[in-house]
Amino acid sequence: MPARHSWEIPMLVVVVVFTVFAYLIALVLLATGNFDQYVLAFAAAPLLLWFGRGINYAGQRVNGVKMSPTQFPEGYQMVVDAAARFGMSKVPDAYVVLGNGQINAFASGHGFRRYVVVYSDLFEIGGAAREPDALAFIIGHEVGHIAAGHTSYWRQLGMFLVPFLPVVGSSLIRAQEYTADNHGFCNRHTGASAAMGTLAAGKYMNRLVGFDEMADRAAVEKGFFVWMVNALSSHPVLTWRMWALRDRSRHGKLFLRPAPPAGAGVPAGGYTSSYGQVPASPPKSAF
């Protein structure tokens, strides 16, 4: 099974402790009549979270295109394969929603149901992916969130304080993203570079991104503001994320930039350039 990031559980424990403490304070203030809208929000967190998850799931059910053997069959099979690879007893539902140029996907749940949502820009006309390997990596990443328990109601209830914990809260989310990346890599390792290239330059120019050249910058781009951008981000910065996907001998860096091995540097003759090549063309529809 794909490895869980080494910082995920320790950061989860810290966040849950803070969150439980905040719940207790909110209940005490509520009981003594000293409360405001924030105290009410924390006291009602279990209901608010349940309601929000229900609304989100219903929105996908009535507006999304549900993947099936006849609708986006390529993506549907990728979800089935990823669930089987991760030993899941039930295949999550999967929906395609209008992307309007956005490259995104996410996983969530409600009750005992779990589902994956993929933005339409990751597909081309006819339901065939422009970059099948990249899509398989991304779907593996999202199914991995479910397999790792990140979409659990109780887990998210314990993480309710995350938006109010700068650096600490975002670090937990970044650790979860590294864990999900490990699932994506396990599901289709050949799609890692294309998936990161898509996040960096979009679905049309992803092949112009030099994966190694960009990953190498993780060790040389430094400074306080670089650290802050990563520390406050919900996802590892792309250069660090690429480094972690390339170097499978250790967990991705959460707080400090990667250190290059001795003697590492720009390869002799420079990096191989793909500039001037024609970006990937969509495959012809089979329908």
JSON list of N, CA and C in Angstrom, two decimals, residues 183-235:
[
{"chain": "A", "resi": 183, "resn": "HIS", "atom": "N", "xyz": [-0.41, 7.75, -3.35]},
{"chain": "A", "resi": 183, "resn": "HIS", "atom": "CA", "xyz": [-1.43, 6.88, -3.94]},
{"chain": "A", "resi": 183, "resn": "HIS", "atom": "C", "xyz": [-1.48, 7.08, -5.46]},
{"chain": "A", "resi": 184, "resn": "GLY", "atom": "N", "xyz": [-1.42, 8.35, -5.90]},
{"chain": "A", "resi": 184, "resn": "GLY", "atom": "CA", "xyz": [-1.43, 8.61, -7.33]},
{"chain": "A", "resi": 184, "resn": "GLY", "atom": "C", "xyz": [-0.25, 7.96, -8.02]},
{"chain": "A", "resi": 185, "resn": "PHE", "atom": "N", "xyz": [0.93, 8.04, -7.38]},
{"chain": "A", "resi": 185, "resn": "PHE", "atom": "CA", "xyz": [2.14, 7.44, -7.95]},
{"chain": "A", "resi": 185, "resn": "PHE", "atom": "C", "xyz": [2.01, 5.93, -8.01]},
{"chain": "A", "resi": 186, "resn": "CYS", "atom": "N", "xyz": [1.45, 5.34, -6.95]},
{"chain": "A", "resi": 186, "resn": "CYS", "atom": "CA", "xyz": [1.24, 3.89, -6.92]},
{"chain": "A", "resi": 186, "resn": "CYS", "atom": "C", "xyz": [0.26, 3.47, -8.02]},
{"chain": "A", "resi": 187, "resn": "ASN", "atom": "N", "xyz": [-0.75, 4.29, -8.26]},
{"chain": "A", "resi": 187, "resn": "ASN", "atom": "CA", "xyz": [-1.76, 3.93, -9.25]},
{"chain": "A", "resi": 187, "resn": "ASN", "atom": "C", "xyz": [-1.23, 4.05, -10.68]},
{"chain": "A", "resi": 188, "resn": "ARG", "atom": "N", "xyz": [-0.49, 5.11, -10.99]},
{"chain": "A", "resi": 188, "resn": "ARG", "atom": "CA", "xyz": [0.05, 5.29, -12.35]},
{"chain": "A", "resi": 188, "resn": "ARG", "atom": "C", "xyz": [1.27, 6.21, -12.27]},
{"chain": "A", "resi": 189, "resn": "HIS", "atom": "N", "xyz": [2.42, 5.62, -11.94]},
{"chain": "A", "resi": 189, "resn": "HIS", "atom": "CA", "xyz": [3.62, 6.44, -11.74]},
{"chain": "A", "resi": 189, "resn": "HIS", "atom": "C", "xyz": [4.05, 7.16, -13.01]},
{"chain": "A", "resi": 190, "resn": "THR", "atom": "N", "xyz": [3.71, 6.59, -14.17]},
{"chain": "A", "resi": 190, "resn": "THR", "atom": "CA", "xyz": [4.11, 7.23, -15.42]},
{"chain": "A", "resi": 190, "resn": "THR", "atom": "C", "xyz": [3.35, 8.53, -15.69]},
{"chain": "A", "resi": 191, "resn": "GLY", "atom": "N", "xyz": [2.29, 8.79, -14.91]},
{"chain": "A", "resi": 191, "resn": "GLY", "atom": "CA", "xyz": [1.52, 10.01, -15.11]},
{"chain": "A", "resi": 191, "resn": "GLY", "atom": "C", "xyz": [1.93, 11.15, -14.21]},
{"chain": "A", "resi": 192, "resn": "ALA", "atom": "N", "xyz": [2.90, 10.91, -13.31]},
{"chain": "A", "resi": 192, "resn": "ALA", "atom": "CA", "xyz": [3.28, 11.94, -12.34]},
{"chain": "A", "resi": 192, "resn": "ALA", "atom": "C", "xyz": [3.80, 13.21, -13.02]},
{"chain": "A", "resi": 193, "resn": "SER", "atom": "N", "xyz": [4.72, 13.06, -13.97]},
{"chain": "A", "resi": 193, "resn": "SER", "atom": "CA", "xyz": [5.31, 14.25, -14.60]},
{"chain": "A", "resi": 193, "resn": "SER", "atom": "C", "xyz": [4.28, 15.02, -15.42]},
{"chain": "A", "resi": 194, "resn": "ALA", "atom": "N", "xyz": [3.42, 14.31, -16.15]},
{"chain": "A", "resi": 194, "resn": "ALA", "atom": "CA", "xyz": [2.40, 14.99, -16.95]},
{"chain": "A", "resi": 194, "resn": "ALA", "atom": "C", "xyz": [1.37, 15.67, -16.06]},
{"chain": "A", "resi": 195, "resn": "ALA", "atom": "N", "xyz": [1.02, 15.04, -14.93]},
{"chain": "A", "resi": 195, "resn": "ALA", "atom": "CA", "xyz": [0.05, 15.65, -14.01]},
{"chain": "A", "resi": 195, "resn": "ALA", "atom": "C", "xyz": [0.61, 16.94, -13.42]},
{"chain": "A", "resi": 196, "resn": "MET", "atom": "N", "xyz": [1.87, 16.90, -12.98]},
{"chain": "A", "resi": 196, "resn": "MET", "atom": "CA", "xyz": [2.49, 18.11, -12.43]},
{"chain": "A", "resi": 196, "resn": "MET", "atom": "C", "xyz": [2.68, 19.18, -13.50]},
{"chain": "A", "resi": 197, "resn": "GLY", "atom": "N", "xyz": [3.02, 18.74, -14.70]},
{"chain": "A", "resi": 197, "resn": "GLY", "atom": "CA", "xyz": [3.15, 19.70, -15.80]},
{"chain": "A", "resi": 197, "resn": "GLY", "atom": "C", "xyz": [1.83, 20.37, -16.12]},
{"chain": "A", "resi": 198, "resn": "THR", "atom": "N", "xyz": [0.73, 19.62, -16.00]},
{"chain": "A", "resi": 198, "resn": "THR", "atom": "CA", "xyz": [-0.60, 20.17, -16.23]},
{"chain": "A", "resi": 198, "resn": "THR", "atom": "C", "xyz": [-0.94, 21.21, -15.17]},
{"chain": "A", "resi": 199, "resn": "LEU", "atom": "N", "xyz": [-0.61, 20.91, -13.92]},
{"chain": "A", "resi": 199, "resn": "LEU", "atom": "CA", "xyz": [-0.85, 21.88, -12.85]},
{"chain": "A", "resi": 199, "resn": "LEU", "atom": "C", "xyz": [0.00, 23.13, -13.01]},
{"chain": "A", "resi": 200, "resn": "ALA", "atom": "N", "xyz": [1.18, 22.97, -13.61]},
{"chain": "A", "resi": 200, "resn": "ALA", "atom": "CA", "xyz": [2.09, 24.10, -13.77]},
{"chain": "A", "resi": 200, "resn": "ALA", "atom": "C", "xyz": [1.75, 24.97, -14.97]},
{"chain": "A", "resi": 201, "resn": "ALA", "atom": "N", "xyz": [1.39, 24.34, -16.10]},
{"chain": "A", "resi": 201, "resn": "ALA", "atom": "CA", "xyz": [1.24, 25.10, -17.34]},
{"chain": "A", "resi": 201, "resn": "ALA", "atom": "C", "xyz": [-0.06, 24.85, -18.08]},
{"chain": "A", "resi": 202, "resn": "GLY", "atom": "N", "xyz": [-0.93, 24.00, -17.53]},
{"chain": "A", "resi": 202, "resn": "GLY", "atom": "CA", "xyz": [-2.21, 23.77, -18.20]},
{"chain": "A", "resi": 202, "resn": "GLY", "atom": "C", "xyz": [-2.19, 22.55, -19.09]},
{"chain": "A", "resi": 203, "resn": "LYS", "atom": "N", "xyz": [-3.38, 22.19, -19.57]},
{"chain": "A", "resi": 203, "resn": "LYS", "atom": "CA", "xyz": [-3.54, 20.94, -20.32]},
{"chain": "A", "resi": 203, "resn": "LYS", "atom": "C", "xyz": [-2.94, 20.98, -21.72]},
{"chain": "A", "resi": 204, "resn": "TYR", "atom": "N", "xyz": [-2.74, 22.17, -22.26]},
{"chain": "A", "resi": 204, "resn": "TYR", "atom": "CA", "xyz": [-2.19, 22.25, -23.62]},
{"chain": "A", "resi": 204, "resn": "TYR", "atom": "C", "xyz": [-0.67, 22.36, -23.64]},
{"chain": "A", "resi": 205, "resn": "MET", "atom": "N", "xyz": [-0.10, 22.98, -22.62]},
{"chain": "A", "resi": 205, "resn": "MET", "atom": "CA", "xyz": [1.33, 23.23, -22.60]},
{"chain": "A", "resi": 205, "resn": "MET", "atom": "C", "xyz": [2.09, 22.34, -21.62]},
{"chain": "A", "resi": 206, "resn": "ASN", "atom": "N", "xyz": [1.43, 21.33, -21.08]},
{"chain": "A", "resi": 206, "resn": "ASN", "atom": "CA", "xyz": [2.09, 20.51, -20.06]},
{"chain": "A", "resi": 206, "resn": "ASN", "atom": "C", "xyz": [3.33, 19.79, -20.58]},
{"chain": "A", "resi": 207, "resn": "ARG", "atom": "N", "xyz": [3.36, 19.47, -21.85]},
{"chain": "A", "resi": 207, "resn": "ARG", "atom": "CA", "xyz": [4.51, 18.76, -22.39]},
{"chain": "A", "resi": 207, "resn": "ARG", "atom": "C", "xyz": [5.72, 19.67, -22.60]},
{"chain": "A", "resi": 208, "resn": "LEU", "atom": "N", "xyz": [5.53, 20.96, -22.45]},
{"chain": "A", "resi": 208, "resn": "LEU", "atom": "CA", "xyz": [6.64, 21.90, -22.57]},
{"chain": "A", "resi": 208, "resn": "LEU", "atom": "C", "xyz": [7.33, 22.13, -21.23]},
{"chain": "A", "resi": 209, "resn": "VAL", "atom": "N", "xyz": [6.79, 21.51, -20.19]},
{"chain": "A", "resi": 209, "resn": "VAL", "atom": "CA", "xyz": [7.37, 21.65, -18.84]},
{"chain": "A", "resi": 209, "resn": "VAL", "atom": "C", "xyz": [8.45, 20.60, -18.65]},
{"chain": "A", "resi": 210, "resn": "GLY", "atom": "N", "xyz": [9.67, 21.03, -18.33]},
{"chain": "A", "resi": 210, "resn": "GLY", "atom": "CA", "xyz": [10.75, 20.10, -18.01]},
{"chain": "A", "resi": 210, "resn": "GLY", "atom": "C", "xyz": [10.63, 19.65, -16.57]},
{"chain": "A", "resi": 211, "resn": "PHE", "atom": "N", "xyz": [10.17, 18.44, -16.36]},
{"chain": "A", "resi": 211, "resn": "PHE", "atom": "CA", "xyz": [9.90, 17.96, -15.00]},
{"chain": "A", "resi": 211, "resn": "PHE", "atom": "C", "xyz": [11.15, 18.02, -14.12]},
{"chain": "A", "resi": 212, "resn": "ASP", "atom": "N", "xyz": [12.27, 17.48, -14.62]},
{"chain": "A", "resi": 212, "resn": "ASP", "atom": "CA", "xyz": [13.50, 17.48, -13.83]},
{"chain": "A", "resi": 212, "resn": "ASP", "atom": "C", "xyz": [14.03, 18.89, -13.60]},
{"chain": "A", "resi": 213, "resn": "GLU", "atom": "N", "xyz": [13.95, 19.71, -14.62]},
{"chain": "A", "resi": 213, "resn": "GLU", "atom": "CA", "xyz": [14.44, 21.08, -14.48]},
{"chain": "A", "resi": 213, "resn": "GLU", "atom": "C", "xyz": [13.65, 21.84, -13.42]},
{"chain": "A", "resi": 214, "resn": "MET", "atom": "N", "xyz": [12.33, 21.64, -13.40]},
{"chain": "A", "resi": 214, "resn": "MET", "atom": "CA", "xyz": [11.51, 22.33, -12.41]},
{"chain": "A", "resi": 214, "resn": "MET", "atom": "C", "xyz": [11.70, 21.72, -11.03]},
{"chain": "A", "resi": 215, "resn": "ALA", "atom": "N", "xyz": [11.81, 20.40, -10.95]},
{"chain": "A", "resi": 215, "resn": "ALA", "atom": "CA", "xyz": [12.03, 19.74, -9.66]},
{"chain": "A", "resi": 215, "resn": "ALA", "atom": "C", "xyz": [13.35, 20.17, -9.04]},
{"chain": "A", "resi": 216, "resn": "ASP", "atom": "N", "xyz": [14.38, 20.32, -9.84]},
{"chain": "A", "resi": 216, "resn": "ASP", "atom": "CA", "xyz": [15.70, 20.72, -9.33]},
{"chain": "A", "resi": 216, "resn": "ASP", "atom": "C", "xyz": [15.66, 22.09, -8.65]},
{"chain": "A", "resi": 217, "resn": "ARG", "atom": "N", "xyz": [14.73, 22.93, -9.05]},
{"chain": "A", "resi": 217, "resn": "ARG", "atom": "CA", "xyz": [14.64, 24.27, -8.46]},
{"chain": "A", "resi": 217, "resn": "ARG", "atom": "C", "xyz": [14.18, 24.23, -7.01]},
{"chain": "A", "resi": 218, "resn": "ALA", "atom": "N", "xyz": [13.62, 23.11, -6.57]},
{"chain": "A", "resi": 218, "resn": "ALA", "atom": "CA", "xyz": [13.19, 22.99, -5.18]},
{"chain": "A", "resi": 218, "resn": "ALA", "atom": "C", "xyz": [14.34, 23.18, -4.22]},
{"chain": "A", "resi": 219, "resn": "ALA", "atom": "N", "xyz": [15.54, 22.77, -4.62]},
{"chain": "A", "resi": 219, "resn": "ALA", "atom": "CA", "xyz": [16.71, 22.85, -3.75]},
{"chain": "A", "resi": 219, "resn": "ALA", "atom": "C", "xyz": [17.42, 24.19, -3.83]},
{"chain": "A", "resi": 220, "resn": "VAL", "atom": "N", "xyz": [17.11, 25.01, -4.82]},
{"chain": "A", "resi": 220, "resn": "VAL", "atom": "CA", "xyz": [17.86, 26.27, -4.99]},
{"chain": "A", "resi": 220, "resn": "VAL", "atom": "C", "xyz": [17.01, 27.52, -4.77]},
{"chain": "A", "resi": 221, "resn": "GLU", "atom": "N", "xyz": [15.69, 27.39, -4.90]},
{"chain": "A", "resi": 221, "resn": "GLU", "atom": "CA", "xyz": [14.83, 28.54, -4.63]},
{"chain": "A", "resi": 221, "resn": "GLU", "atom": "C", "xyz": [14.65, 28.65, -3.12]},
{"chain": "A", "resi": 222, "resn": "LYS", "atom": "N", "xyz": [15.22, 29.70, -2.54]},
{"chain": "A", "resi": 222, "resn": "LYS", "atom": "CA", "xyz": [15.20, 29.79, -1.08]},
{"chain": "A", "resi": 222, "resn": "LYS", "atom": "C", "xyz": [14.88, 31.21, -0.64]},
{"chain": "A", "resi": 223, "resn": "GLY", "atom": "N", "xyz": [14.72, 31.37, 0.68]},
{"chain": "A", "resi": 223, "resn": "GLY", "atom": "CA", "xyz": [14.39, 32.67, 1.24]},
{"chain": "A", "resi": 223, "resn": "GLY", "atom": "C", "xyz": [13.16, 32.58, 2.14]},
{"chain": "A", "resi": 224, "resn": "PHE", "atom": "N", "xyz": [12.99, 33.60, 2.96]},
{"chain": "A", "resi": 224, "resn": "PHE", "atom": "CA", "xyz": [11.88, 33.62, 3.92]},
{"chain": "A", "resi": 224, "resn": "PHE", "atom": "C", "xyz": [10.53, 33.55, 3.22]},
{"chain": "A", "resi": 225, "resn": "PHE", "atom": "N", "xyz": [10.35, 34.30, 2.15]},
{"chain": "A", "resi": 225, "resn": "PHE", "atom": "CA", "xyz": [9.05, 34.34, 1.50]},
{"chain": "A", "resi": 225, "resn": "PHE", "atom": "C", "xyz": [8.75, 33.05, 0.76]},
{"chain": "A", "resi": 226, "resn": "VAL", "atom": "N", "xyz": [9.77, 32.38, 0.26]},
{"chain": "A", "resi": 226, "resn": "VAL", "atom": "CA", "xyz": [9.56, 31.05, -0.34]},
{"chain": "A", "resi": 226, "resn": "VAL", "atom": "C", "xyz": [9.06, 30.10, 0.73]},
{"chain": "A", "resi": 227, "resn": "TRP", "atom": "N", "xyz": [9.67, 30.16, 1.92]},
{"chain": "A", "resi": 227, "resn": "TRP", "atom": "CA", "xyz": [9.23, 29.32, 3.03]},
{"chain": "A", "resi": 227, "resn": "TRP", "atom": "C", "xyz": [7.79, 29.63, 3.41]},
{"chain": "A", "resi": 228, "resn": "MET", "atom": "N", "xyz": [7.45, 30.94, 3.45]},
{"chain": "A", "resi": 228, "resn": "MET", "atom": "CA", "xyz": [6.11, 31.34, 3.83]},
{"chain": "A", "resi": 228, "resn": "MET", "atom": "C", "xyz": [5.07, 30.87, 2.83]},
{"chain": "A", "resi": 229, "resn": "VAL", "atom": "N", "xyz": [5.38, 30.96, 1.54]},
{"chain": "A", "resi": 229, "resn": "VAL", "atom": "CA", "xyz": [4.43, 30.52, 0.51]},
{"chain": "A", "resi": 229, "resn": "VAL", "atom": "C", "xyz": [4.09, 29.05, 0.70]},
{"chain": "A", "resi": 230, "resn": "ASN", "atom": "N", "xyz": [5.11, 28.24, 0.96]},
{"chain": "A", "resi": 230, "resn": "ASN", "atom": "CA", "xyz": [4.86, 26.82, 1.19]},
{"chain": "A", "resi": 230, "resn": "ASN", "atom": "C", "xyz": [4.13, 26.59, 2.51]},
{"chain": "A", "resi": 231, "resn": "ALA", "atom": "N", "xyz": [4.56, 27.27, 3.58]},
{"chain": "A", "resi": 231, "resn": "ALA", "atom": "CA", "xyz": [4.00, 27.04, 4.92]},
{"chain": "A", "resi": 231, "resn": "ALA", "atom": "C", "xyz": [2.51, 27.38, 4.99]},
{"chain": "A", "resi": 232, "resn": "LEU", "atom": "N", "xyz": [2.09, 28.37, 4.20]},
{"chain": "A", "resi": 232, "resn": "LEU", "atom": "CA", "xyz": [0.70, 28.81, 4.26]},
{"chain": "A", "resi": 232, "resn": "LEU", "atom": "C", "xyz": [-0.17, 28.14, 3.20]},
{"chain": "A", "resi": 233, "resn": "SER", "atom": "N", "xyz": [0.44, 27.30, 2.36]},
{"chain": "A", "resi": 233, "resn": "SER", "atom": "CA", "xyz": [-0.29, 26.69, 1.26]},
{"chain": "A", "resi": 233, "resn": "SER", "atom": "C", "xyz": [-0.96, 25.39, 1.69]},
{"chain": "A", "resi": 234, "resn": "SER", "atom": "N", "xyz": [-2.12, 25.11, 1.10]},
{"chain": "A", "resi": 234, "resn": "SER", "atom": "CA", "xyz": [-2.82, 23.85, 1.38]},
{"chain": "A", "resi": 234, "resn": "SER", "atom": "C", "xyz": [-2.21, 22.68, 0.61]},
{"chain": "A", "resi": 235, "resn": "HIS", "atom": "N", "xyz": [-1.42, 22.96, -0.42]},
{"chain": "A", "resi": 235, "resn": "HIS", "atom": "CA", "xyz": [-0.72, 21.93, -1.19]},
{"chain": "A", "resi": 235, "resn": "HIS", "atom": "C", "xyz": [0.77, 22.26, -1.16]}
]
